[in-house]
Short mmCIF file of C-alpha atoms and ligand atoms in Angstrom, two decimals:
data_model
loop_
_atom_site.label_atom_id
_atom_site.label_comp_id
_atom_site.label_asym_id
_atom_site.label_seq_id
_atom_site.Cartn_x
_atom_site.Cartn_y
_atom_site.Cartn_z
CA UNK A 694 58.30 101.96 98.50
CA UNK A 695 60.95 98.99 98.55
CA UNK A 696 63.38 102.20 97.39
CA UNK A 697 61.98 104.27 100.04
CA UNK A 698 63.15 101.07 102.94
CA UNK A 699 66.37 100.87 101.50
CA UNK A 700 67.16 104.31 101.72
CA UNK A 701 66.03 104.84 105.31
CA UNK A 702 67.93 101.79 106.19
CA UNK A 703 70.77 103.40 104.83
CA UNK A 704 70.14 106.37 106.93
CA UNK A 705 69.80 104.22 109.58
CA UNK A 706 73.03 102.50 109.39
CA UNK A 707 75.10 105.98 108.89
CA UNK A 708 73.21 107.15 112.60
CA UNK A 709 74.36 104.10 114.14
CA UNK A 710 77.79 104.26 112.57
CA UNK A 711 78.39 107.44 113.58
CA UNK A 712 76.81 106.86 117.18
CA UNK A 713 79.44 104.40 117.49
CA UNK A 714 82.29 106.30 116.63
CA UNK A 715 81.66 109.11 118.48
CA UNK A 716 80.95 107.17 121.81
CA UNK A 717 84.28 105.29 121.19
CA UNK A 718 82.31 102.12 122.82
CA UNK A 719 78.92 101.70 123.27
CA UNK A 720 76.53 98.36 123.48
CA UNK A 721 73.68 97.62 120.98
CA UNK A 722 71.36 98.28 123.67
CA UNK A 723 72.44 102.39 124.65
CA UNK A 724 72.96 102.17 120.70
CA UNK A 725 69.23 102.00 120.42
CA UNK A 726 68.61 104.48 123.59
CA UNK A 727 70.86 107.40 121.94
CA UNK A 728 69.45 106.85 118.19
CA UNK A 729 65.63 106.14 119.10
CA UNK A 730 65.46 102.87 116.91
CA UNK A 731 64.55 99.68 117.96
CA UNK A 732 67.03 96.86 119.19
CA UNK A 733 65.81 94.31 116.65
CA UNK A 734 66.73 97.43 113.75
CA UNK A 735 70.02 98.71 115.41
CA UNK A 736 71.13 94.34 115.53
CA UNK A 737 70.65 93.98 112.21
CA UNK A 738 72.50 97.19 111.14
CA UNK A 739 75.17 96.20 113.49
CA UNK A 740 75.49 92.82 112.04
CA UNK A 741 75.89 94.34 108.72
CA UNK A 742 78.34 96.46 110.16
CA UNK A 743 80.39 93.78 111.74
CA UNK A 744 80.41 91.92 108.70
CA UNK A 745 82.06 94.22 106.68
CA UNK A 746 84.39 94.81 109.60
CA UNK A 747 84.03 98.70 109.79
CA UNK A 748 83.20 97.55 113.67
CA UNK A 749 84.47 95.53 115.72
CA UNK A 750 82.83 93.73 118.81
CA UNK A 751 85.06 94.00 122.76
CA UNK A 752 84.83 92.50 126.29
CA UNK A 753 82.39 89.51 124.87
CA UNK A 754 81.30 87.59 127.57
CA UNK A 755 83.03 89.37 130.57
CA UNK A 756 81.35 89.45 133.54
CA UNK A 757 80.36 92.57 135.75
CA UNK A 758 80.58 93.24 139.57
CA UNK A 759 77.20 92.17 140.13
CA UNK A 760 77.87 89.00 138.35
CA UNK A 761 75.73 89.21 135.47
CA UNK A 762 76.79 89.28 131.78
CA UNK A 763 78.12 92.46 130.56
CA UNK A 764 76.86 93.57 127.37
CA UNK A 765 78.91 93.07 124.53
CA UNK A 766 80.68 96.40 123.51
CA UNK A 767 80.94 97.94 119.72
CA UNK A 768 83.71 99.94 118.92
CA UNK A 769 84.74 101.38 115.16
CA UNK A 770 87.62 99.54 113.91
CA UNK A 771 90.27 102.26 112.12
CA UNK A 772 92.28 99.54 110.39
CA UNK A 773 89.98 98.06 108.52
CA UNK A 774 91.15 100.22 105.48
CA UNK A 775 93.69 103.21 104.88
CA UNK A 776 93.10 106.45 103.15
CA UNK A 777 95.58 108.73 101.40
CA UNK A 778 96.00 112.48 101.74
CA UNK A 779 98.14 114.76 99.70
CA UNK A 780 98.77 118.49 99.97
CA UNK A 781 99.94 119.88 96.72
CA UNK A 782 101.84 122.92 97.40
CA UNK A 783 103.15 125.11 94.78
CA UNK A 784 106.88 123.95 95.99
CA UNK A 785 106.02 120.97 97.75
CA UNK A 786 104.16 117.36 97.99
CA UNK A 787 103.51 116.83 101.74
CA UNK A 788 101.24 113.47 102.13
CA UNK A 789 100.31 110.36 104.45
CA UNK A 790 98.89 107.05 104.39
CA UNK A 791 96.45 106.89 107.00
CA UNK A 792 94.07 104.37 109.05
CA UNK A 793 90.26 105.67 109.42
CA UNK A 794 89.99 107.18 112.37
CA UNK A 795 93.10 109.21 110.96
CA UNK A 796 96.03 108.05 112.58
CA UNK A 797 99.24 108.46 110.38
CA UNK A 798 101.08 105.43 108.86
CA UNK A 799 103.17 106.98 106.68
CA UNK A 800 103.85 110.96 106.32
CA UNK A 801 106.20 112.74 104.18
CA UNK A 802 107.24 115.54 102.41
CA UNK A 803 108.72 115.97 99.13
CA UNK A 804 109.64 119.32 98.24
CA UNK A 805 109.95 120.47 94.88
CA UNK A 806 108.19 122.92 92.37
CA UNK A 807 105.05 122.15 90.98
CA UNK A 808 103.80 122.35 87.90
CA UNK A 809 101.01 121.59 85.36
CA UNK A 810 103.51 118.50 83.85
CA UNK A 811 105.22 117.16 86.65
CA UNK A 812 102.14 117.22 88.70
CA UNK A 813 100.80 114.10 87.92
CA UNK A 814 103.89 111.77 87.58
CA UNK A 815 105.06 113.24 91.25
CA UNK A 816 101.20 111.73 92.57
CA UNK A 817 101.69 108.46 90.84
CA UNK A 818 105.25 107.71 91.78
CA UNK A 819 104.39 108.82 95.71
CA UNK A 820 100.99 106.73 95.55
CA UNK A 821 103.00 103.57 94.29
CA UNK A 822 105.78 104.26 96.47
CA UNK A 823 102.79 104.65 99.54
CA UNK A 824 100.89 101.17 98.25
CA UNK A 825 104.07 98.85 97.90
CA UNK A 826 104.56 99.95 102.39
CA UNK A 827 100.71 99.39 103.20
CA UNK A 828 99.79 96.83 105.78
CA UNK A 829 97.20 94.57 104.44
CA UNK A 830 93.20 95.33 105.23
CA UNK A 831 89.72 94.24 104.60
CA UNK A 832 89.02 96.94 102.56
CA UNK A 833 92.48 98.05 101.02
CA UNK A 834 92.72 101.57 100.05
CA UNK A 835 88.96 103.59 100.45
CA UNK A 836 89.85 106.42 98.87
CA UNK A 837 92.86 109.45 98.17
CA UNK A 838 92.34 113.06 98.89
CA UNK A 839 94.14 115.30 97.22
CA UNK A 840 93.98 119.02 98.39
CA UNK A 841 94.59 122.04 95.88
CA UNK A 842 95.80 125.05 97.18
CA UNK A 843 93.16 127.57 94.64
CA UNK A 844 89.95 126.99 93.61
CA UNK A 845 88.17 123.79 92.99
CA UNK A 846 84.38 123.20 91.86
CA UNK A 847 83.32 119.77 92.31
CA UNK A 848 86.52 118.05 91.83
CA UNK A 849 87.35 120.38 88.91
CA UNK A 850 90.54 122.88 89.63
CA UNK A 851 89.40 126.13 88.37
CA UNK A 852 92.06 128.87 89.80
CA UNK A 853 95.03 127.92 91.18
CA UNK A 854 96.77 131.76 92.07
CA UNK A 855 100.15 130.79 93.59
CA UNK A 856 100.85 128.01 90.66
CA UNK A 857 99.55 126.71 87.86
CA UNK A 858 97.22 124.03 87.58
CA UNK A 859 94.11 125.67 86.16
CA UNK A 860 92.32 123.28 84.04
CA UNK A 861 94.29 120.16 84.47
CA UNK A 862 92.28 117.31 84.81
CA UNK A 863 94.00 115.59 87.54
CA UNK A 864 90.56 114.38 88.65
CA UNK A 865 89.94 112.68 85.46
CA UNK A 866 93.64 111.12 84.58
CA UNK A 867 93.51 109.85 88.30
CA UNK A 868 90.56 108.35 88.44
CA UNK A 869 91.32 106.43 84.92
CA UNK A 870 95.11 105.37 86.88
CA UNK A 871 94.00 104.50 90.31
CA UNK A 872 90.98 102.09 91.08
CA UNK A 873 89.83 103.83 94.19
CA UNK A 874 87.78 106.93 94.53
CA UNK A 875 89.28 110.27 94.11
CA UNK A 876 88.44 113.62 95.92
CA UNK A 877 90.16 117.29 94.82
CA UNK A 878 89.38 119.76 97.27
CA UNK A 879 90.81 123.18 98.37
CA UNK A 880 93.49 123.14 100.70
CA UNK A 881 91.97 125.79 103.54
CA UNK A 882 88.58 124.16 103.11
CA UNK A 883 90.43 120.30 103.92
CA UNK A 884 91.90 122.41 106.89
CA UNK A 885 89.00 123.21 108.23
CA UNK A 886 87.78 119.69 107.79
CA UNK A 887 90.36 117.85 109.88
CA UNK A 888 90.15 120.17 112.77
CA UNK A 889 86.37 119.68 112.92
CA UNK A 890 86.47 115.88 112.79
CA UNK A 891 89.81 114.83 114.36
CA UNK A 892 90.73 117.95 116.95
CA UNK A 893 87.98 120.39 117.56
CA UNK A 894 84.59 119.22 119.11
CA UNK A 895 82.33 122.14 118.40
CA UNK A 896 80.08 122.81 115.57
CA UNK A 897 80.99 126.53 114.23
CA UNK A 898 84.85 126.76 113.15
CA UNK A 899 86.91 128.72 111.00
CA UNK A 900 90.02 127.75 110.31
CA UNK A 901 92.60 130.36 108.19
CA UNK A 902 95.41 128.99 106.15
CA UNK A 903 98.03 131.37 105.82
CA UNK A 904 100.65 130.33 103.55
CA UNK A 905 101.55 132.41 100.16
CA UNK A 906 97.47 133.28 99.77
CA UNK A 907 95.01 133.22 102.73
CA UNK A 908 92.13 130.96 102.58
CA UNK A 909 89.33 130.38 105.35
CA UNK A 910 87.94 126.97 105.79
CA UNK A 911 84.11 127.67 106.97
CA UNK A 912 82.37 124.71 109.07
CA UNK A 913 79.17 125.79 110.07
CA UNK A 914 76.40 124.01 111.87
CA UNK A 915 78.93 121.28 111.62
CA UNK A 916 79.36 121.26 107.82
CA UNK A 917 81.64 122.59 105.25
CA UNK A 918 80.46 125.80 103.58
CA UNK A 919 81.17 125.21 99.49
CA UNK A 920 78.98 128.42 98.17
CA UNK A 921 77.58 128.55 94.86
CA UNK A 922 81.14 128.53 93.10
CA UNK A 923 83.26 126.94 95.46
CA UNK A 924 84.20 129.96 96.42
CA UNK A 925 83.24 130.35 100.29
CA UNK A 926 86.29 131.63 102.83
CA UNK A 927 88.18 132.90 99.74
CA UNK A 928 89.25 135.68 102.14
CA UNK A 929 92.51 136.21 100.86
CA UNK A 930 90.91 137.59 97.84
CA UNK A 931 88.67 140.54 100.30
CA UNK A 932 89.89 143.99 99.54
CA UNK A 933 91.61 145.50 102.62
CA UNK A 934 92.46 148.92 100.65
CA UNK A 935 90.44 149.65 97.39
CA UNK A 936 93.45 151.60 95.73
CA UNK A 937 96.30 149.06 96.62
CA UNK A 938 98.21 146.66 94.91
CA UNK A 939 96.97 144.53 92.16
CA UNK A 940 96.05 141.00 92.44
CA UNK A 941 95.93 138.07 90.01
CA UNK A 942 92.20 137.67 90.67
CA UNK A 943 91.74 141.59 89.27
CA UNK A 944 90.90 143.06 92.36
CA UNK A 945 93.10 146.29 93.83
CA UNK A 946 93.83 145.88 97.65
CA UNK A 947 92.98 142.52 98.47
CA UNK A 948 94.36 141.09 101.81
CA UNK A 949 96.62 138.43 100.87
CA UNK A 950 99.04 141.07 99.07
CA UNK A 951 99.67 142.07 102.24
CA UNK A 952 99.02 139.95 105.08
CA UNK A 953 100.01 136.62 103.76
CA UNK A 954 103.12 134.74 104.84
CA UNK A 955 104.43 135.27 100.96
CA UNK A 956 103.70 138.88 100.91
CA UNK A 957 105.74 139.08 104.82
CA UNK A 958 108.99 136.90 102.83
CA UNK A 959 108.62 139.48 100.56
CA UNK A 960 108.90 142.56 102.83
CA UNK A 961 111.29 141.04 104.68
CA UNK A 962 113.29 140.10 101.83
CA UNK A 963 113.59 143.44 99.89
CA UNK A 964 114.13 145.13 103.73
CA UNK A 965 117.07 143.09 104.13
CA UNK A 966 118.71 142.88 100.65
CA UNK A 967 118.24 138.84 100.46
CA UNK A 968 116.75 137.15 97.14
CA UNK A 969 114.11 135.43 99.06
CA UNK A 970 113.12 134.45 102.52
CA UNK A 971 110.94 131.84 105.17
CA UNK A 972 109.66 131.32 108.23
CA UNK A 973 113.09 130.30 109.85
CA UNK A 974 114.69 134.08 108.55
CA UNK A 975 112.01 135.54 110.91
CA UNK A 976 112.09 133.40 113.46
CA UNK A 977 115.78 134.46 113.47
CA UNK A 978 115.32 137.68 113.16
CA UNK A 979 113.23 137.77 115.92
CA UNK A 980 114.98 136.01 118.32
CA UNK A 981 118.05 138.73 117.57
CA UNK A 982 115.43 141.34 118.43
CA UNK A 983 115.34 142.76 115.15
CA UNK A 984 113.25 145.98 115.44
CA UNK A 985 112.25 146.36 111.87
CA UNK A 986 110.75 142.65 111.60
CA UNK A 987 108.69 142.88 115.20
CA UNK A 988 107.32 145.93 113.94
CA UNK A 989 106.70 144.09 110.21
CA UNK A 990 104.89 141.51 112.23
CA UNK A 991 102.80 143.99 114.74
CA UNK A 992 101.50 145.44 111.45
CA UNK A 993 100.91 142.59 109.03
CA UNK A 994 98.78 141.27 112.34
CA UNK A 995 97.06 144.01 112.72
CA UNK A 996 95.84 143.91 108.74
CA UNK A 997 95.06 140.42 108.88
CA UNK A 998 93.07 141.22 112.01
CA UNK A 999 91.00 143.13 109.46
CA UNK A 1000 90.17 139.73 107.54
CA UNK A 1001 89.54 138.14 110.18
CA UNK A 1002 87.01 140.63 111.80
CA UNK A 1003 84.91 140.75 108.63
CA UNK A 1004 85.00 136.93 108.50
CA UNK A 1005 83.86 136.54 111.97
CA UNK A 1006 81.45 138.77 112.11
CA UNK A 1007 79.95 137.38 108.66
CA UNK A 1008 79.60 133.69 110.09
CA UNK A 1009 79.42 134.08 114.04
CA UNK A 1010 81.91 131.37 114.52
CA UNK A 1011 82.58 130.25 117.93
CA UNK A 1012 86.60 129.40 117.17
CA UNK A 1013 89.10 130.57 114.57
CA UNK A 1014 91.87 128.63 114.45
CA UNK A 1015 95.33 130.55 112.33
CA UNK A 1016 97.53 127.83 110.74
CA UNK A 1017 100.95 129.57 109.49
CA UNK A 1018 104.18 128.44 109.73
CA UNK A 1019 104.83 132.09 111.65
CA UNK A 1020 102.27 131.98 113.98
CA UNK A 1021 103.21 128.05 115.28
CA UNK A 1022 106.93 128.94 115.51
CA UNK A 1023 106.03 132.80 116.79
CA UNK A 1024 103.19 131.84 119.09
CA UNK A 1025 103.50 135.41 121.35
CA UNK A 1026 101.78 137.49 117.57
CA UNK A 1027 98.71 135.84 118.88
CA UNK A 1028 98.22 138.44 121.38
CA UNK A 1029 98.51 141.17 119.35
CA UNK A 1030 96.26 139.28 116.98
CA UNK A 1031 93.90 138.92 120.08
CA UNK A 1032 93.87 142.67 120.80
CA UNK A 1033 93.15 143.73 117.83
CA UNK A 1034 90.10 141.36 117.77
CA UNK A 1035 89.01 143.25 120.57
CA UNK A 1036 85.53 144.40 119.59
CA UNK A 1037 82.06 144.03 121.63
CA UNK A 1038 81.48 141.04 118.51
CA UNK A 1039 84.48 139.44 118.26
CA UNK A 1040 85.77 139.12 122.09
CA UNK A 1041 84.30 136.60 122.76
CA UNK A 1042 85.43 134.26 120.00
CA UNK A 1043 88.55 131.91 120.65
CA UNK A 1044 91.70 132.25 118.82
CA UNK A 1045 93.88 129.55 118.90
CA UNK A 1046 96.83 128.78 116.50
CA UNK A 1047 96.46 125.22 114.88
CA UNK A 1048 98.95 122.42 116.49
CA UNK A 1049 99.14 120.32 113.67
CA UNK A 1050 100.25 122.54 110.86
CA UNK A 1051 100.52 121.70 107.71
CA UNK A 1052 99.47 117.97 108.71
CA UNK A 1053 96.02 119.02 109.34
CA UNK A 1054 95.11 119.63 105.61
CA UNK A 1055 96.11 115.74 105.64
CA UNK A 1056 93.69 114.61 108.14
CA UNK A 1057 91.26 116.85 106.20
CA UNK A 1058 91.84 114.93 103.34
CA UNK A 1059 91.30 111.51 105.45
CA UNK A 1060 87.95 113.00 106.76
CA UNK A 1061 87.12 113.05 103.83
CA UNK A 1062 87.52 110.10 101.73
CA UNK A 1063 86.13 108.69 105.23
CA UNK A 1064 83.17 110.18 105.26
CA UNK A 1065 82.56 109.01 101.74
CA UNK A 1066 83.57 105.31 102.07
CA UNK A 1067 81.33 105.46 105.34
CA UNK A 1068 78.78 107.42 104.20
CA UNK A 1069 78.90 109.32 107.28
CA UNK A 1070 78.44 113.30 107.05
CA UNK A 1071 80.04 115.42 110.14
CA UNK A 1072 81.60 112.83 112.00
CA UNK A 1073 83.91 114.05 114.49
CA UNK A 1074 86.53 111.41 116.12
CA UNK A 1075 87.27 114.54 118.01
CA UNK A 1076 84.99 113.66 120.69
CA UNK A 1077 86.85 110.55 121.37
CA UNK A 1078 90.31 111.79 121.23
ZN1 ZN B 2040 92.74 138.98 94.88
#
């Protein structure tokens, strides 16, 4: 029984936390209103609340037009800790230190290779680096983030394609290093994440990640979709042609050999003779009207459109949002994209290319640690932004 009180207090508190933060500011009385509790219940939670400054109280004791008192106003209060988000790229370290409600500090990139040795002392020397510049809180750092670009079970990295970090325990020798809590999660699935809760206020998204794999990030009915092997939106890895080229997963075919930014370098690359190439070669080459690369793009599009189709059509999102360094600096491929999305199912469903890049994996990994410290699930600060 008394465990039954304490865990529909907690409950409780996470409703009115989140009613908060999503109504930017709000008084204890339209608290109560909104939630359905009582105002004696939602006082006491808030009290709690404003005791461990997660909230903070405004406009105490001005007065309205009509002359009377207005009610004190509650608002969530973003620096009363920070949060730290890395991206681990197989050629780069792109992080932040970040207040709550996911507003950057600090954010850098280092690039260099990664792998299975250097991985660990590159975290610890940019976490240090990160602590010795934080502003003093309450609550000091809540928790890091660290997002994996391959597979990862539970905090457990179990296939990392595009480098390799299979089976190191970065979860374990962090956690015994650093004294806050740790989270590993895939990179696409982080992506998803920070659109939901800091840019995008709507409950069905997918979000694709299209770097040198493709992965989908799949929020549905406002949650993150995991799957029974932390496998969910591994789209990169669906065949497009069942007699193509072979993948490291084992399949024949599958999409990302051909319609990821890596497999496009690659094209591109061995077209023009160079040992390797990026985004900025095909920017260039399209802005020097550069048949052979337009028509490179028009085609890779209209294969990815393929992925993209299935995927819809699988989770009837409402929005799928494309982050690639292409698409952001070659924003016009969206309409071909568009048109070949152009069935009675999928014509209806936004596609928009994501604004904040690479950074958004970062405020997936601040969503997250947030959502922990809090324990709030599918908070979205996009409603107040
Ligand atoms: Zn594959």
């Amino acid at each position: 029984m008394i465990q039954d009180k304490y865990v529909i207090r907690q409950q409780n508190e996470s409703i009115v936390l989140k009613t908060i933060i999503e109504n930017r500011t709000i008084s204890r009385a339209e608290i109560a209103n909104q939630v359905g509790l009582n105002k004696a219940s939602v006082s006491s939670i808030v009290n709690d609340l404003l005791d461990k400054q997660i909230i903070l109280e405004t406009g105490i004791g001005s007065s309205g037009n009509s002359g009377g008192r207005k009610p004190i106003s509650l608002e969530f209060n973003p620096a009363s800790g920070m949060t730290l988000a890395l991206d681990i790229g197989y050629n780069y370290v792109n992080y932040a230190l970040a207040y709550l409600d996911g507003t950057f500090f600090i954010q850098e990139k280092l690039e260099t290779s990664i792998t299975k040795h250097n991985c660990i002392p590159h975290i610890i020397e940019i976490v240090n680096n990160l602590i010795q510049k934080m502003p003093k809180t309450h609550h000091g750092i809540i928790g890091m983030t660290i997002a994996i670009h391959g597979i990862v079970d539970h905090n457990h990295i179990v296939f990392t394609p595009s480098y390799n970090l299979d089976q190191l325990d970065l979860y374990l020798q962090l956690t015994n290093y650093f004294e806050f809590p740790i989270f590993l999660e895939n990179e696409a699935n982080l992506t998803a994440l920070g659109e939901f809760t800091f840019f995008q206020s709507i409950d069905n998204i997918i979000s694709i990640s299209i770097h040198s794999g493709i992965g989908a990030g799949i929020i549905q009915n406002k949650k993150l979709l995991h799957g029974a092997h932390s496998q969910a939106g591994e789209m990169g890895h669906t065949i497009l042609y069942p007699n193509g080229k072979l993948c490291s997963c084992g399949n024949h075919g599958c999409l990302e050999k051909y319609a990821s930014n890596r497999a496009i370098y690659e094209s591109f690359s061995q077209h023009f003779g160079l040992e390797k190439a990026n985004s900025d070669n095909i920017v260039d080459a399209i802005s020097n009207n550069d048949h052979y690369t337009t028509e490179l793009l028009n085609a890779k599009t209209k294969e990815l459109a393929v992925g993209i189709n299935n995927l819809a059509l699988l989770y009837d999102t409402q929005l799928i949002i494309v982050n690639s360094s292409i698409f952001l600096k070659l924003p016009q491929f969206l309409e071909p994209l568009k048109s070949a999305l152009n069935s009675k199912f999928t014509r209806e469903i936004d596609i928009i290319i994501s604004e904040s890049g690479d950074n958004a994996t970062l405020y997936g990994g601040v969503a997250l640690s947030v959502a922990s410290f809090l324990n709030i699930e599918s908070v979205q600060f996009a409603k107040i932004r």
